[in-house]
Amino acid sequence: MAIRNIREIGEEVLTKKCKMVTEMTPRTRELIEDMLDTMYEANGVGLAAPQVGILKRIVVIDTTGEDPHILINPRIVESSGEQTGQEGCLSVPGKTGQVTRPNYVKAVALDVNMKEYELEGTELLARAICHELDHLEGHLYVEKAEGPLQDTVMEDEEEE
Ligand code: NI
């Protein structure tokens, strides 16, 4: 278990297209474990491998805090509807922006055993899937944000 350093906007690694994962190795398993630890530590709902500096097509998502999804080589195969709302990113700390996304998506991905499965989501989960998959193409939500980014209003003191 290890917390990795989260890369921030302006770093080149966040603008690169990621490579397909062709086999599961101990090193990749460790990366996935570390990505989950790093996401939970940062109170995020999703994290993509390039955000910890690794250009592999791997994403972790957990929108409820108790339902981690690991998506390897994910792709969206179906989407419908529309939702517009505030979106943030661990690589763009302290900011949010308004982004329109599909309200429903279905993704196909590999799990940690390299077995294909489907993940369907609406609302926040659909938004997270779209957001994280964009990272794998080297795109950040700020490119899609409508209007200026806003500063995150902290209700409480930020925890160390
Ligand atoms: Ni992000």
GROMACS .gro file of C-alpha atoms and ligand atoms in nm:
model
  161
    1MET     CA    1   0.000   0.000   0.000
    2ALA     CA    2   0.142   0.328  -0.104
    3ILE     CA    3   0.018   0.675  -0.178
    4ARG     CA    4   0.153   0.808  -0.506
    5ASN     CA    5   0.218   1.166  -0.600
    6ILE     CA    6  -0.074   1.315  -0.796
    7ARG     CA    7   0.037   1.504  -1.106
    8GLU     CA    8  -0.119   1.843  -1.165
    9ILE     CA    9  -0.237   2.042  -1.465
   10GLY     CA   10   0.057   2.178  -1.660
   11GLU     CA   11   0.252   1.852  -1.638
   12GLU     CA   12   0.307   1.696  -1.976
   13VAL     CA   13   0.219   1.343  -1.865
   14LEU     CA   14  -0.146   1.453  -1.833
   15THR     CA   15  -0.162   1.543  -2.202
   16LYS     CA   16  -0.042   1.209  -2.344
   17LYS     CA   17  -0.243   0.922  -2.487
   18CYS     CA   18  -0.208   0.608  -2.271
   19LYS     CA   19  -0.104   0.262  -2.387
   20MET     CA   20  -0.314  -0.054  -2.375
   21VAL     CA   21  -0.242  -0.302  -2.097
   22THR     CA   22  -0.154  -0.635  -2.259
   23GLU     CA   23  -0.093  -0.851  -1.952
   24MET     CA   24  -0.139  -0.838  -1.577
   25THR     CA   25   0.191  -0.826  -1.393
   26PRO     CA   26   0.276  -0.789  -1.022
   27ARG     CA   27   0.390  -0.437  -1.104
   28THR     CA   28   0.055  -0.347  -1.262
   29ARG     CA   29  -0.136  -0.502  -0.969
   30GLU     CA   30   0.070  -0.287  -0.735
   31LEU     CA   31  -0.005   0.020  -0.945
   32ILE     CA   32  -0.380  -0.049  -0.921
   33GLU     CA   33  -0.363  -0.098  -0.541
   34ASP     CA   34  -0.168   0.226  -0.510
   35MET     CA   35  -0.416   0.409  -0.734
   36LEU     CA   36  -0.704   0.302  -0.506
   37ASP     CA   37  -0.510   0.408  -0.195
   38THR     CA   38  -0.420   0.739  -0.356
   39MET     CA   39  -0.778   0.808  -0.467
   40TYR     CA   40  -0.923   0.734  -0.121
   41GLU     CA   41  -0.650   0.934   0.055
   42ALA     CA   42  -0.734   1.235  -0.165
   43ASN     CA   43  -1.112   1.188  -0.119
   44GLY     CA   44  -1.154   1.151  -0.495
   45VAL     CA   45  -1.420   0.952  -0.679
   46GLY     CA   46  -1.187   0.848  -0.959
   47LEU     CA   47  -0.825   0.837  -1.065
   48ALA     CA   48  -0.656   0.754  -1.393
   49ALA     CA   49  -0.303   0.612  -1.424
   50PRO     CA   50  -0.156   0.921  -1.597
   51GLN     CA   51  -0.251   1.119  -1.285
   52VAL     CA   52   0.019   0.923  -1.102
   53GLY     CA   53   0.254   0.954  -1.396
   54ILE     CA   54   0.191   0.616  -1.564
   55LEU     CA   55   0.076   0.615  -1.928
   56LYS     CA   56  -0.135   0.299  -1.908
   57ARG     CA   57  -0.504   0.260  -1.981
   58ILE     CA   58  -0.610   0.200  -1.620
   59VAL     CA   59  -0.879   0.380  -1.423
   60VAL     CA   60  -1.019   0.338  -1.073
   61ILE     CA   61  -1.359   0.481  -0.977
   62ASP     CA   62  -1.557   0.475  -0.654
   63THR     CA   63  -1.847   0.717  -0.633
   64THR     CA   64  -1.987   0.584  -0.304
   65GLY     CA   65  -1.674   0.508  -0.102
   66GLU     CA   66  -1.757   0.139  -0.083
   67ASP     CA   67  -1.780   0.020  -0.440
   68PRO     CA   68  -1.442   0.035  -0.616
   69HIS     CA   69  -1.440  -0.025  -0.991
   70ILE     CA   70  -1.117  -0.108  -1.170
   71LEU     CA   71  -1.125  -0.052  -1.544
   72ILE     CA   72  -0.842  -0.169  -1.766
   73ASN     CA   73  -0.847  -0.072  -2.135
   74PRO     CA   74  -1.198   0.073  -2.088
   75ARG     CA   75  -1.415   0.197  -2.369
   76ILE     CA   76  -1.762   0.346  -2.376
   77VAL     CA   77  -1.998   0.136  -2.587
   78GLU     CA   78  -2.325   0.313  -2.516
   79SER     CA   79  -2.431   0.652  -2.388
   80SER     CA   80  -2.750   0.852  -2.370
   81GLY     CA   81  -2.910   1.156  -2.216
   82GLU     CA   82  -2.737   1.461  -2.085
   83GLN     CA   83  -2.639   1.609  -1.751
   84THR     CA   84  -2.479   1.944  -1.677
   85GLY     CA   85  -2.305   1.996  -1.347
   86GLN     CA   86  -1.994   2.090  -1.156
   87GLU     CA   87  -1.693   1.871  -1.206
   88GLY     CA   88  -1.356   1.863  -1.035
   89CYS     CA   89  -1.032   1.672  -1.075
   90LEU     CA   90  -0.755   1.574  -0.834
   91SER     CA   91  -0.510   1.708  -1.092
   92VAL     CA   92  -0.678   2.050  -1.085
   93PRO     CA   93  -0.690   2.114  -0.709
   94GLY     CA   94  -0.921   2.375  -0.562
   95LYS     CA   95  -1.125   2.425  -0.880
   96THR     CA   96  -1.451   2.310  -1.034
   97GLY     CA   97  -1.610   2.376  -1.368
   98GLN     CA   98  -1.943   2.319  -1.537
   99VAL     CA   99  -1.934   2.027  -1.778
  100THR     CA  100  -2.206   1.857  -1.981
  101ARG     CA  101  -2.182   1.478  -2.000
  102PRO     CA  102  -2.412   1.192  -2.097
  103ASN     CA  103  -2.647   1.094  -1.813
  104TYR     CA  104  -2.599   0.725  -1.885
  105VAL     CA  105  -2.300   0.533  -2.010
  106LYS     CA  106  -2.210   0.172  -2.052
  107ALA     CA  107  -1.840   0.086  -2.057
  108VAL     CA  108  -1.662  -0.238  -2.140
  109ALA     CA  109  -1.332  -0.298  -1.959
  110LEU     CA  110  -1.104  -0.567  -1.824
  111ASP     CA  111  -1.088  -0.640  -1.452
  112VAL     CA  112  -0.769  -0.722  -1.255
  113ASN     CA  113  -0.785  -1.076  -1.391
  114MET     CA  114  -0.799  -0.938  -1.746
  115LYS     CA  115  -1.157  -1.062  -1.778
  116GLU     CA  116  -1.395  -0.844  -1.975
  117TYR     CA  117  -1.696  -0.700  -1.796
  118GLU     CA  118  -1.951  -0.423  -1.838
  119LEU     CA  119  -2.001  -0.127  -1.610
  120GLU     CA  120  -2.317   0.079  -1.643
  121GLY     CA  121  -2.367   0.408  -1.468
  122THR     CA  122  -2.596   0.707  -1.447
  123GLU     CA  123  -2.545   1.055  -1.302
  124LEU     CA  124  -2.222   1.076  -1.097
  125LEU     CA  125  -2.094   0.734  -1.203
  126ALA     CA  126  -2.158   0.814  -1.570
  127ARG     CA  127  -1.980   1.147  -1.526
  128ALA     CA  128  -1.684   0.980  -1.352
  129ILE     CA  129  -1.649   0.717  -1.625
  130CYS     CA  130  -1.642   0.986  -1.897
  131HIS     CA  131  -1.403   1.207  -1.699
  132GLU     CA  132  -1.156   0.927  -1.623
  133LEU     CA  133  -1.161   0.788  -1.976
  134ASP     CA  134  -1.079   1.136  -2.107
  135HIS     CA  135  -0.761   1.124  -1.894
  136LEU     CA  136  -0.649   0.817  -2.091
  137GLU     CA  137  -0.662   1.026  -2.409
  138GLY     CA  138  -0.466   1.309  -2.248
  139HIS     CA  139  -0.766   1.533  -2.190
  140LEU     CA  140  -0.871   1.723  -1.878
  141TYR     CA  141  -1.224   1.840  -1.800
  142VAL     CA  142  -1.108   2.202  -1.810
  143GLU     CA  143  -1.102   2.175  -2.191
  144LYS     CA  144  -1.477   2.102  -2.183
  145ALA     CA  145  -1.577   2.340  -1.906
  146GLU     CA  146  -1.842   2.595  -1.994
  147GLY     CA  147  -1.734   2.935  -1.864
  148PRO     CA  148  -1.456   3.004  -1.615
  149LEU     CA  149  -1.349   2.759  -1.346
  150GLN     CA  150  -1.462   2.836  -0.995
  151ASP     CA  151  -1.272   2.813  -0.670
  152THR     CA  152  -1.382   2.532  -0.445
  153VAL     CA  153  -1.554   2.670  -0.138
  154MET     CA  154  -1.426   2.484   0.164
  155GLU     CA  155  -1.698   2.443   0.429
  156ASP     CA  156  -1.449   2.317   0.685
  157GLU     CA  157  -1.078   2.348   0.735
  158GLU     CA  158  -0.893   2.131   0.490
  159GLU     CA  159  -0.761   1.819   0.655
  160GLU     CA  160  -0.393   1.737   0.643
  161NI      NI  161  -0.952   1.395  -1.327
   0.00000   0.00000   0.00000
